[in-house]
Tab-separated table of N, CA and C and ligand atoms in Angstrom:
chain	number	residue	atom	x	y	z
A	2	MET	N	-1.333	23.567	1.559
A	2	MET	CA	-1.248	22.293	1.093
A	2	MET	C	-1.643	22.194	-0.300
A	3	ALA	N	-0.812	21.100	-0.955
A	3	ALA	CA	-1.229	20.927	-2.495
A	3	ALA	C	-2.458	20.787	-2.547
A	4	GLU	N	-3.109	21.239	-3.512
A	4	GLU	CA	-4.638	20.691	-3.473
A	4	GLU	C	-5.170	19.577	-4.880
A	5	THR	N	-4.156	19.810	-5.795
A	5	THR	CA	-4.205	19.288	-6.933
A	5	THR	C	-3.191	18.609	-7.293
A	6	LEU	N	-2.665	17.072	-7.996
A	6	LEU	CA	-1.948	16.892	-7.971
A	6	LEU	C	-1.814	16.723	-9.871
A	7	HIS	N	-0.636	17.065	-10.185
A	7	HIS	CA	0.039	16.875	-11.438
A	7	HIS	C	0.216	15.358	-11.743
A	8	ILE	N	-0.495	14.458	-12.916
A	8	ILE	CA	-0.041	13.125	-12.950
A	8	ILE	C	1.254	13.183	-14.210
A	9	ALA	N	2.132	12.884	-14.159
A	9	ALA	CA	2.780	12.774	-15.243
A	9	ALA	C	2.570	11.514	-16.230
A	10	GLN	N	2.776	12.001	-17.400
A	10	GLN	CA	2.613	10.825	-18.541
A	10	GLN	C	4.015	9.924	-18.694
A	11	GLY	N	3.678	8.645	-19.189
A	11	GLY	CA	5.223	8.392	-19.505
A	11	GLY	C	5.075	6.909	-18.451
A	12	SER	N	6.491	6.552	-18.319
A	12	SER	CA	6.439	5.486	-17.755
A	12	SER	C	6.375	5.921	-16.175
A	13	LYS	N	6.349	4.145	-15.050
A	13	LYS	CA	5.970	4.492	-14.067
A	13	LYS	C	6.726	5.067	-13.066
A	14	GLU	N	8.037	4.986	-13.751
A	14	GLU	CA	9.082	5.324	-12.853
A	14	GLU	C	9.100	7.010	-12.851
A	15	GLU	N	8.775	7.699	-14.107
A	15	GLU	CA	8.362	9.013	-14.031
A	15	GLU	C	7.308	9.345	-13.020
A	16	LYS	N	6.402	8.284	-13.307
A	16	LYS	CA	4.738	8.719	-12.556
A	16	LYS	C	5.635	8.871	-10.964
A	17	TYR	N	6.236	7.847	-10.221
A	17	TYR	CA	6.678	7.764	-9.188
A	17	TYR	C	7.376	9.179	-8.955
A	18	ARG	N	8.446	9.430	-9.954
A	18	ARG	CA	9.301	10.631	-9.406
A	18	ARG	C	8.506	11.726	-9.345
A	19	GLU	N	7.747	12.094	-10.140
A	19	GLU	CA	6.412	12.992	-10.252
A	19	GLU	C	6.055	13.219	-8.829
A	20	LEU	N	5.210	12.074	-8.322
A	20	LEU	CA	4.451	12.123	-7.394
A	20	LEU	C	5.124	12.050	-6.411
A	21	LEU	N	5.991	11.672	-5.831
A	21	LEU	CA	6.725	11.927	-4.577
A	21	LEU	C	6.859	13.407	-4.148
A	22	PRO	N	7.684	14.222	-4.577
A	22	PRO	CA	7.668	15.630	-3.828
A	22	PRO	C	6.092	16.161	-4.001
A	23	GLN	N	5.110	15.732	-4.788
A	23	GLN	CA	3.903	15.965	-4.030
A	23	GLN	C	3.048	15.525	-3.290
A	24	LEU	N	3.593	14.807	-2.810
A	24	LEU	CA	3.458	13.768	-1.799
A	24	LEU	C	3.681	14.489	-0.284
A	25	VAL	N	4.904	14.539	-0.795
A	25	VAL	CA	5.730	14.908	0.525
A	25	VAL	C	5.061	16.804	0.659
A	26	ALA	N	4.747	17.368	0.227
A	26	ALA	CA	3.985	18.362	0.190
A	26	ALA	C	2.596	18.504	0.482
A	27	LEU	N	1.771	17.609	0.352
A	27	LEU	CA	0.240	17.522	0.640
A	27	LEU	C	0.372	16.625	1.799
A	28	LEU	N	1.138	16.442	2.447
A	28	LEU	CA	1.369	15.552	3.814
A	28	LEU	C	1.989	16.804	4.759
A	29	ALA	N	2.564	17.594	4.361
A	29	ALA	CA	3.710	18.231	5.305
A	29	ALA	C	2.370	19.289	5.923
A	30	GLY	N	2.452	18.982	7.557
A	30	GLY	CA	1.805	20.141	8.502
A	30	GLY	C	0.549	18.759	8.674
A	31	GLU	N	0.367	17.606	8.154
A	31	GLU	CA	-0.608	17.278	8.641
A	31	GLU	C	0.096	15.782	9.685
A	32	THR	N	-0.131	15.931	10.743
A	32	THR	CA	0.154	14.912	11.702
A	32	THR	C	-0.482	13.515	12.277
A	33	ASP	N	-1.872	13.641	11.683
A	33	ASP	CA	-2.704	12.625	11.706
A	33	ASP	C	-3.011	11.223	11.068
A	34	LEU	N	-2.326	10.148	11.657
A	34	LEU	CA	-2.021	9.586	10.765
A	34	LEU	C	-3.346	8.602	9.889
A	35	THR	N	-4.263	8.767	10.252
A	35	THR	CA	-5.451	8.444	9.203
A	35	THR	C	-5.598	9.348	8.240
A	36	ALA	N	-5.459	10.502	8.408
A	36	ALA	CA	-5.531	11.720	7.524
A	36	ALA	C	-4.617	11.493	6.191
A	37	ARG	N	-3.114	10.917	6.705
A	37	ARG	CA	-2.192	10.796	6.169
A	37	ARG	C	-2.384	9.515	5.198
A	38	LEU	N	-2.780	8.665	5.753
A	38	LEU	CA	-2.650	7.687	4.864
A	38	LEU	C	-3.894	7.276	3.947
A	39	ALA	N	-5.138	8.249	4.127
A	39	ALA	CA	-6.283	8.520	3.049
A	39	ALA	C	-6.131	9.197	1.970
A	40	ASN	N	-5.077	10.405	1.948
A	40	ASN	CA	-4.565	11.188	1.129
A	40	ASN	C	-3.349	10.382	0.206
A	41	THR	N	-2.634	9.370	1.048
A	41	THR	CA	-1.413	9.153	0.629
A	41	THR	C	-2.439	8.169	-0.532
A	42	CYS	N	-2.992	7.024	-0.287
A	42	CYS	CA	-3.795	6.219	-1.487
A	42	CYS	C	-4.935	6.638	-2.260
A	43	ALA	N	-5.248	8.181	-1.708
A	43	ALA	CA	-6.213	8.656	-2.855
A	43	ALA	C	-4.974	8.924	-4.284
A	44	ALA	N	-3.981	9.753	-3.525
A	44	ALA	CA	-3.067	10.092	-4.468
A	44	ALA	C	-2.314	8.887	-5.439
A	45	LEU	N	-2.284	7.903	-4.989
A	45	LEU	CA	-1.717	6.608	-5.439
A	45	LEU	C	-2.786	6.304	-6.317
A	46	LYS	N	-3.782	6.055	-6.247
A	46	LYS	CA	-4.860	5.802	-6.740
A	46	LYS	C	-5.297	6.432	-8.298
A	47	ALA	N	-5.343	8.014	-8.300
A	47	ALA	CA	-5.659	9.108	-9.162
A	47	ALA	C	-4.077	8.946	-10.182
A	48	THR	N	-3.090	8.156	-9.669
A	48	THR	CA	-1.801	8.429	-10.597
A	48	THR	C	-1.753	7.145	-11.192
A	49	PHE	N	-1.708	5.636	-10.569
A	49	PHE	CA	-1.942	4.861	-11.115
A	49	PHE	C	-3.323	3.914	-11.620
A	50	ASP	N	-3.035	3.230	-12.388
A	50	ASP	CA	-4.206	2.658	-13.055
A	50	ASP	C	-4.122	0.962	-12.077
A	51	TRP	N	-4.353	1.179	-11.428
A	51	TRP	CA	-4.299	-0.325	-10.043
A	51	TRP	C	-5.971	0.098	-9.648
A	52	LEU	N	-6.425	-1.653	-9.356
A	52	LEU	CA	-7.541	-1.909	-9.149
A	52	LEU	C	-7.575	-1.851	-7.456
A	53	TRP	N	-6.878	-1.674	-6.754
A	53	TRP	CA	-6.921	-1.842	-5.197
A	53	TRP	C	-5.737	-1.022	-4.630
A	54	VAL	N	-5.586	0.014	-3.972
A	54	VAL	CA	-4.609	0.412	-3.230
A	54	VAL	C	-5.077	1.409	-1.540
A	55	GLY	N	-4.349	0.609	-0.567
A	55	GLY	CA	-4.570	0.825	0.746
A	55	GLY	C	-3.637	0.398	1.640
A	56	PHE	N	-4.485	0.141	2.843
A	56	PHE	CA	-3.564	0.273	4.225
A	56	PHE	C	-4.440	-0.459	5.451
A	57	TYR	N	-3.707	-1.776	5.469
A	57	TYR	CA	-4.179	-2.619	6.768
A	57	TYR	C	-3.089	-2.097	8.070
A	58	LEU	N	-3.815	-2.016	8.992
A	58	LEU	CA	-3.102	-1.492	10.540
A	58	LEU	C	-2.997	-2.681	11.449
A	59	LEU	N	-2.069	-2.930	12.181
A	59	LEU	CA	-1.868	-3.816	13.561
A	59	LEU	C	-3.146	-3.183	14.240
A	60	ARG	N	-3.760	-4.174	15.220
A	60	ARG	CA	-4.722	-3.872	15.826
A	60	ARG	C	-4.820	-5.037	16.654
A	61	ASP	N	-5.190	-4.717	17.906
A	61	ASP	CA	-5.167	-5.775	19.052
A	61	ASP	C	-6.941	-6.267	18.988
A	62	GLY	N	-6.668	-7.631	19.349
A	62	GLY	CA	-8.643	-8.183	19.101
A	62	GLY	C	-8.481	-9.318	20.172
A	63	MET	N	-9.519	-9.636	20.055
A	63	MET	CA	-9.961	-10.642	20.844
A	63	MET	C	-8.925	-11.927	20.430
A	64	ASP	N	-8.986	-11.739	19.437
A	64	ASP	CA	-8.073	-13.137	18.888
A	64	ASP	C	-6.321	-12.824	18.652
A	65	GLY	N	-6.019	-11.564	19.279
A	65	GLY	CA	-4.751	-11.148	19.448
A	65	GLY	C	-4.698	-10.299	17.939
A	66	GLU	N	-3.291	-9.745	18.281
A	66	GLU	CA	-3.006	-8.972	16.861
A	66	GLU	C	-3.499	-9.245	15.508
A	67	ALA	N	-4.286	-8.230	14.745
A	67	ALA	CA	-4.325	-8.761	13.344
A	67	ALA	C	-4.161	-7.464	12.748
A	68	LEU	N	-4.298	-8.227	11.171
A	68	LEU	CA	-4.359	-6.636	9.988
A	68	LEU	C	-6.029	-5.936	9.834
A	69	VAL	N	-6.366	-4.832	10.431
A	69	VAL	CA	-7.283	-4.381	10.275
A	69	VAL	C	-7.458	-3.593	8.717
A	70	LEU	N	-8.621	-3.738	8.089
A	70	LEU	CA	-8.725	-2.569	7.081
A	70	LEU	C	-8.376	-0.858	7.634
A	71	GLY	N	-7.701	-0.355	6.952
A	71	GLY	CA	-7.653	0.971	7.062
A	71	GLY	C	-7.872	2.055	5.721
A	72	PRO	N	-7.845	2.974	5.646
A	72	PRO	CA	-7.997	3.987	4.512
A	72	PRO	C	-8.036	3.017	2.955
A	73	PHE	N	-8.742	3.406	2.141
A	73	PHE	CA	-7.877	2.529	0.721
A	73	PHE	C	-8.963	3.579	-0.500
A	74	GLN	N	-8.473	3.011	-1.373
A	74	GLN	CA	-9.031	3.176	-2.718
A	74	GLN	C	-9.498	1.982	-3.148
A	75	GLY	N	-10.516	2.024	-3.870
A	75	GLY	CA	-11.135	0.520	-4.677
A	75	GLY	C	-12.298	-0.020	-4.230
A	76	PRO	N	-12.549	-1.593	-4.806
A	76	PRO	CA	-13.603	-1.971	-4.353
A	76	PRO	C	-13.455	-2.511	-2.957
A	77	VAL	N	-14.631	-2.610	-2.200
A	77	VAL	CA	-14.641	-3.313	-0.670
A	77	VAL	C	-13.843	-4.456	-0.503
A	78	ALA	N	-13.308	-4.535	0.905
A	78	ALA	CA	-12.383	-5.615	1.054
A	78	ALA	C	-12.235	-6.181	2.349
A	79	CYS	N	-11.711	-6.803	2.503
A	79	CYS	CA	-11.728	-7.717	3.675
A	79	CYS	C	-11.154	-7.219	4.935
A	80	PHE	N	-11.840	-7.434	6.281
A	80	PHE	CA	-11.954	-6.262	6.927
A	80	PHE	C	-10.380	-6.787	7.900
A	81	ARG	N	-10.234	-8.112	7.934
A	81	ARG	CA	-9.554	-8.339	8.887
A	81	ARG	C	-8.166	-9.641	8.507
A	82	ILE	N	-6.787	-9.522	8.684
A	82	ILE	CA	-5.941	-10.437	8.090
A	82	ILE	C	-5.275	-10.922	9.116
A	83	ALA	N	-5.403	-12.330	9.541
A	83	ALA	CA	-4.545	-12.873	10.576
A	83	ALA	C	-2.750	-12.876	10.179
A	84	TYR	N	-1.941	-12.915	11.178
A	84	TYR	CA	-0.687	-13.038	11.086
A	84	TYR	C	-0.343	-14.430	10.011
A	85	GLY	N	0.440	-14.387	9.039
A	85	GLY	CA	0.795	-14.936	8.335
A	85	GLY	C	-0.286	-15.346	7.027
A	86	ARG	N	-1.407	-15.017	7.240
A	86	ARG	CA	-2.127	-15.415	6.230
A	86	ARG	C	-2.151	-14.425	5.093
A	87	GLY	N	-2.730	-14.990	3.824
A	87	GLY	CA	-2.553	-13.864	2.458
A	87	GLY	C	-1.383	-13.621	2.284
A	88	VAL	N	-1.250	-12.477	1.352
A	88	VAL	CA	-0.092	-12.128	1.157
A	88	VAL	C	0.348	-10.908	2.070
A	89	CYS	N	-0.797	-9.905	2.529
A	89	CYS	CA	-0.702	-9.587	3.603
A	89	CYS	C	0.271	-9.696	4.761
A	90	GLY	N	-0.950	-10.844	5.506
A	90	GLY	CA	-0.367	-11.496	6.636
A	90	GLY	C	0.944	-11.870	6.499
A	91	ALA	N	1.187	-12.512	5.170
A	91	ALA	CA	2.821	-13.483	5.093
A	91	ALA	C	3.243	-12.138	4.766
A	92	ALA	N	3.593	-10.863	4.578
A	92	ALA	CA	4.628	-9.445	4.536
A	92	ALA	C	4.767	-8.960	5.891
A	93	TRP	N	3.756	-9.185	6.837
A	93	TRP	CA	3.957	-8.850	8.002
A	93	TRP	C	4.358	-10.158	8.910
A	94	ALA	N	4.199	-10.871	8.562
A	94	ALA	CA	4.975	-12.346	8.905
A	94	ALA	C	6.667	-12.511	8.799
A	95	ARG	N	7.084	-12.358	7.844
A	95	ARG	CA	8.063	-12.217	6.651
A	95	ARG	C	8.970	-11.015	7.368
A	96	ASN	N	8.333	-9.827	7.250
A	96	ASN	CA	8.994	-8.429	7.729
A	96	ASN	C	9.639	-8.117	6.842
A	97	GLU	N	9.237	-8.683	5.239
A	97	GLU	CA	9.456	-7.877	3.634
A	97	GLU	C	8.535	-7.745	2.951
A	98	THR	N	8.879	-6.963	2.055
A	98	THR	CA	7.922	-6.709	1.024
A	98	THR	C	7.624	-7.635	0.064
A	99	LEU	N	6.233	-8.436	-0.403
A	99	LEU	CA	6.537	-9.224	-1.379
A	99	LEU	C	5.915	-9.112	-2.627
A	100	LEU	N	6.501	-9.143	-3.757
A	100	LEU	CA	5.771	-9.178	-4.822
A	100	LEU	C	5.526	-10.127	-5.525
A	101	VAL	N	3.846	-10.389	-5.996
A	101	VAL	CA	3.318	-11.319	-6.360
A	101	VAL	C	2.438	-11.578	-7.913
A	102	PRO	N	3.627	-11.567	-8.542
A	102	PRO	CA	2.930	-11.373	-10.105
A	102	PRO	C	1.875	-12.041	-10.371
A	103	ASP	N	1.507	-13.308	-9.799
A	103	ASP	CA	0.407	-13.967	-10.224
A	103	ASP	C	-0.314	-14.655	-8.718
A	104	VAL	N	-1.259	-13.879	-8.477
A	104	VAL	CA	-2.235	-13.959	-6.618
A	104	VAL	C	-2.185	-15.711	-7.089
A	105	ASP	N	-2.901	-15.986	-8.001
A	105	ASP	CA	-3.421	-17.363	-7.954
A	105	ASP	C	-2.506	-18.462	-7.805
A	106	ALA	N	-1.193	-18.082	-7.946
A	106	ALA	CA	0.129	-19.385	-7.669
A	106	ALA	C	0.574	-18.921	-6.173
A	107	PHE	N	-0.164	-17.567	-5.246
A	107	PHE	CA	0.093	-17.501	-3.756
A	107	PHE	C	-0.331	-18.477	-3.261
A	108	PRO	N	0.300	-19.558	-2.418
A	108	PRO	CA	-0.364	-20.392	-1.596
A	108	PRO	C	-1.291	-19.503	0.060
A	109	GLY	N	-2.197	-19.589	-0.300
A	109	GLY	CA	-3.129	-18.988	0.973
A	109	GLY	C	-3.752	-17.420	0.462
A	110	HIS	N	-3.189	-17.040	-0.950
A	110	HIS	CA	-4.140	-15.649	-0.838
A	110	HIS	C	-5.639	-15.838	-0.792
A	111	ILE	N	-5.723	-13.956	-0.380
A	111	ILE	CA	-7.024	-13.929	0.181
A	111	ILE	C	-7.534	-12.973	-1.178
A	112	ALA	N	-8.655	-13.846	-1.696
A	112	ALA	CA	-8.936	-13.137	-3.138
A	112	ALA	C	-10.429	-11.651	-2.672
A	113	CYS	N	-9.872	-10.662	-2.357
A	113	CYS	CA	-10.966	-9.905	-1.598
A	113	CYS	C	-11.210	-9.453	-3.281
A	114	SER	N	-11.369	-9.487	-3.808
A	114	SER	CA	-11.571	-9.524	-5.554
A	114	SER	C	-11.439	-10.566	-6.476
A	115	SER	N	-12.069	-10.924	-7.087
A	115	SER	CA	-11.780	-12.307	-8.605
A	115	SER	C	-10.840	-10.976	-9.453
A	116	LEU	N	-10.938	-9.699	-9.500
A	116	LEU	CA	-10.462	-8.866	-10.595
A	116	LEU	C	-9.016	-8.996	-10.152
A	117	SER	N	-8.465	-9.347	-9.285
A	117	SER	CA	-7.064	-8.826	-8.684
A	117	SER	C	-6.031	-10.012	-9.172
A	118	HIS	N	-4.831	-9.822	-10.136
A	118	HIS	CA	-3.898	-10.687	-10.549
A	118	HIS	C	-2.867	-10.603	-10.315
A	119	SER	N	-2.419	-9.610	-9.729
A	119	SER	CA	-1.159	-9.251	-9.201
A	119	SER	C	-1.025	-8.199	-8.330
A	120	GLU	N	-0.550	-8.484	-7.222
A	120	GLU	CA	-0.106	-7.554	-5.755
A	120	GLU	C	1.496	-7.617	-5.604
A	121	VAL	N	1.344	-6.450	-4.503
A	121	VAL	CA	2.290	-5.701	-3.953
A	121	VAL	C	1.926	-5.331	-2.357
A	122	VAL	N	3.112	-5.870	-1.448
A	122	VAL	CA	2.988	-5.821	-0.124
A	122	VAL	C	3.737	-4.812	0.114
A	123	VAL	N	3.675	-4.074	0.982
A	123	VAL	CA	4.967	-3.746	1.550
A	123	VAL	C	4.637	-3.479	3.681
A	124	PRO	N	5.610	-3.783	4.299
A	124	PRO	CA	5.257	-3.741	5.650
A	124	PRO	C	5.749	-2.553	6.147
A	125	MET	N	5.223	-1.927	6.876
A	125	MET	CA	5.544	-0.228	7.600
A	125	MET	C	5.773	-0.785	9.272
A	126	HIS	N	6.744	0.458	9.498
A	126	HIS	CA	7.065	-0.055	10.970
A	126	HIS	C	7.517	1.845	11.366
A	127	ASP	N	7.200	2.169	12.564
A	127	ASP	CA	7.159	3.127	13.217
A	127	ASP	C	8.366	3.434	13.479
A	128	ALA	N	9.153	4.939	13.754
A	128	ALA	CA	10.164	5.124	14.256
A	128	ALA	C	11.239	4.157	15.251
A	129	THR	N	10.582	3.321	15.694
A	129	THR	CA	11.331	2.345	16.821
A	129	THR	C	11.923	1.098	16.040
A	130	GLY	N	10.916	1.244	14.787
A	130	GLY	CA	11.071	-0.306	14.140
A	130	GLY	C	10.248	-1.064	13.805
A	131	ALA	N	9.111	-1.277	15.284
A	131	ALA	CA	8.074	-1.750	15.676
A	131	ALA	C	7.114	-2.011	14.020
A	132	ALA	N	6.295	-3.173	13.587
A	132	ALA	CA	5.604	-3.377	12.592
A	132	ALA	C	4.300	-2.704	13.142
A	133	ILE	N	3.561	-2.102	12.305
A	133	ILE	CA	2.584	-1.357	12.315
A	133	ILE	C	0.897	-1.264	11.407
A	134	GLY	N	1.666	-1.993	10.064
A	134	GLY	CA	0.899	-2.372	9.066
A	134	GLY	C	1.534	-2.720	7.927
A	135	VAL	N	0.328	-2.599	6.922
A	135	VAL	CA	1.053	-2.791	5.294
A	135	VAL	C	0.301	-2.096	4.669
A	136	LEU	N	1.292	-1.562	3.591
A	136	LEU	CA	0.495	-0.842	2.722
A	136	LEU	C	0.680	-1.920	1.419
A	137	ASP	N	-1.050	-1.989	0.634
A	137	ASP	CA	-1.030	-3.577	-0.315
A	137	ASP	C	-1.995	-2.741	-1.525
A	138	VAL	N	-1.026	-3.103	-2.784
A	138	VAL	CA	-1.694	-2.863	-4.176
A	138	VAL	C	-2.112	-3.864	-4.655
A	139	ASP	N	-3.212	-3.623	-5.505
A	139	ASP	CA	-3.561	-4.855	-6.208
A	139	ASP	C	-3.928	-4.444	-7.642
A	140	SER	N	-3.605	-5.233	-8.851
A	140	SER	CA	-3.520	-4.819	-10.379
A	140	SER	C	-4.157	-6.049	-10.970
A	141	VAL	N	-5.048	-5.455	-12.054
A	141	VAL	CA	-6.313	-6.393	-12.565
A	141	VAL	C	-4.894	-7.553	-14.049
A	142	LYS	N	-4.003	-6.876	-13.983
A	142	LYS	CA	-2.860	-6.982	-14.644
A	142	LYS	C	-1.954	-8.354	-14.155
A	143	LEU	N	-1.977	-9.371	-14.827
A	143	LEU	CA	-0.985	-9.926	-14.164
A	143	LEU	C	0.753	-9.503	-14.300
A	144	GLY	N	1.539	-9.784	-13.341
A	144	GLY	CA	2.576	-8.970	-12.980
A	144	GLY	C	2.837	-7.820	-13.288
A	145	ASP	N	2.193	-6.796	-12.848
A	145	ASP	CA	1.915	-5.439	-12.930
A	145	ASP	C	3.008	-4.959	-11.815
A	146	PHE	N	3.892	-5.629	-11.463
A	146	PHE	CA	4.495	-4.706	-9.930
A	146	PHE	C	5.924	-5.672	-10.208
A	147	ASP	N	6.994	-4.836	-10.086
A	147	ASP	CA	8.529	-4.994	-9.850
A	147	ASP	C	9.319	-4.304	-8.838
A	148	GLU	N	10.642	-4.289	-9.406
A	148	GLU	CA	11.363	-3.690	-8.228
A	148	GLU	C	11.490	-2.117	-8.087
A	149	VAL	N	11.128	-1.449	-9.517
A	149	VAL	CA	10.775	-0.388	-9.356
A	149	VAL	C	9.729	0.293	-8.471
A	150	ASP	N	8.386	-0.387	-8.738
A	150	ASP	CA	7.473	-0.471	-7.702
A	150	ASP	C	7.782	-0.410	-6.284
A	151	GLN	N	8.528	-1.781	-6.250
A	151	GLN	CA	9.241	-2.042	-4.366
A	151	GLN	C	9.728	-0.903	-3.992
A	152	ALA	N	10.562	-0.479	-4.850
A	152	ALA	CA	11.555	0.827	-4.331
A	152	ALA	C	10.538	1.958	-3.938
A	153	TRP	N	9.904	2.127	-5.409
A	153	TRP	CA	9.413	3.784	-4.429
A	153	TRP	C	7.981	3.543	-3.552
A	154	LEU	N	7.619	2.215	-3.234
A	154	LEU	CA	6.059	2.110	-2.646
A	154	LEU	C	6.547	2.304	-1.206
A	155	GLU	N	8.046	1.466	-0.903
A	155	GLU	CA	8.920	1.821	0.349
A	155	GLU	C	9.573	3.047	0.827
A	156	LYS	N	9.494	3.703	-0.041
A	156	LYS	CA	9.935	5.042	0.173
A	156	LYS	C	8.731	6.108	0.605
A	157	ILE	N	7.459	5.477	-0.046
A	157	ILE	CA	5.946	5.988	0.420
A	157	ILE	C	5.661	5.640	1.432
A	158	ALA	N	5.456	4.435	1.676
A	158	ALA	CA	5.293	3.580	3.173
A	158	ALA	C	5.771	4.627	4.275
A	159	ALA	N	7.244	4.636	4.034
A	159	ALA	CA	8.036	5.191	5.482
A	159	ALA	C	7.429	7.081	5.154
A	160	LEU	N	7.717	7.641	4.124
A	160	LEU	CA	6.940	8.933	4.450
A	160	LEU	C	5.373	8.867	4.760
A	161	VAL	N	4.794	8.328	4.581
A	161	VAL	CA	3.843	8.415	5.247
A	161	VAL	C	3.750	8.063	6.882
A	162	ILE	N	3.988	7.599	7.043
A	162	ILE	CA	4.214	7.110	8.813
A	162	ILE	C	4.974	8.293	9.407
A	163	GLU	N	6.059	8.666	8.845
A	163	GLU	CA	7.225	10.183	9.314
A	163	GLU	C	5.906	10.964	9.619
A	164	ASP	N	6.311	11.611	11.065
A	164	ASP	CA	5.367	12.838	11.744
A	164	ASP	C	3.903	11.864	11.735
A	165	GLY	N	3.380	10.888	11.314
A	165	GLY	CA	1.870	11.105	11.527
A	165	GLY	C	2.120	9.687	13.107
A	166	ARG	N	0.916	10.446	13.648
A	166	ARG	CA	0.686	9.918	14.710
A	166	ARG	C	-0.885	9.432	15.012
B	203	SME	N1	-5.178	-10.208	-1.575
B	203	SME	C1	-4.693	-9.672	0.115
B	203	SME	C2	-5.791	-9.149	0.567
B	203	SME	C3	-6.168	-7.796	0.790
B	203	SME	S1	-7.005	-7.398	-0.572
B	203	SME	O1	-6.629	-7.705	-1.730
B	203	SME	C4	-7.088	-6.054	-0.833
B	203	SME	C5	-4.030	-11.008	0.670
B	203	SME	O2	-4.256	-11.718	0.261
B	203	SME	O3	-3.588	-10.650	1.420
């Protein structure tokens, strides 16, 4: 297992490009999904200057399925998000990545932290294509995420699920 990360200086594209093979090496041989999710958000948080990065996972509850807080790095966050609620619940309902340049302009945004100003949420699926949760990233900066983040975070979300149980 790779125990230290080398964090590229330069553009975010360069940071993602350097991070991906290190993540592949880091995750190799570990099949426990919680452990894979935990180290993935630690590696992302160490690489980027983000407020919050983590996973919400689909769980059955008394009120039906909800997104429940999983491994993350950053300030404490809300535990549960209902279908269609907030950016995370909307990404789950629409089954598509949502780039939100200004969270205050997103109807129903759930403000876990008043410091968060932009956000990207990537839905995650198992090998059969069934929804299993979302990867959520928050920034203190307005408009911090674009298609570059979307493309790489979708790759990373797929990688962390692969071989995870
Ligand atoms: N802002 C999110 C809630 C999760 S936290 O930001 C960690 C949303 O609207 O879904």
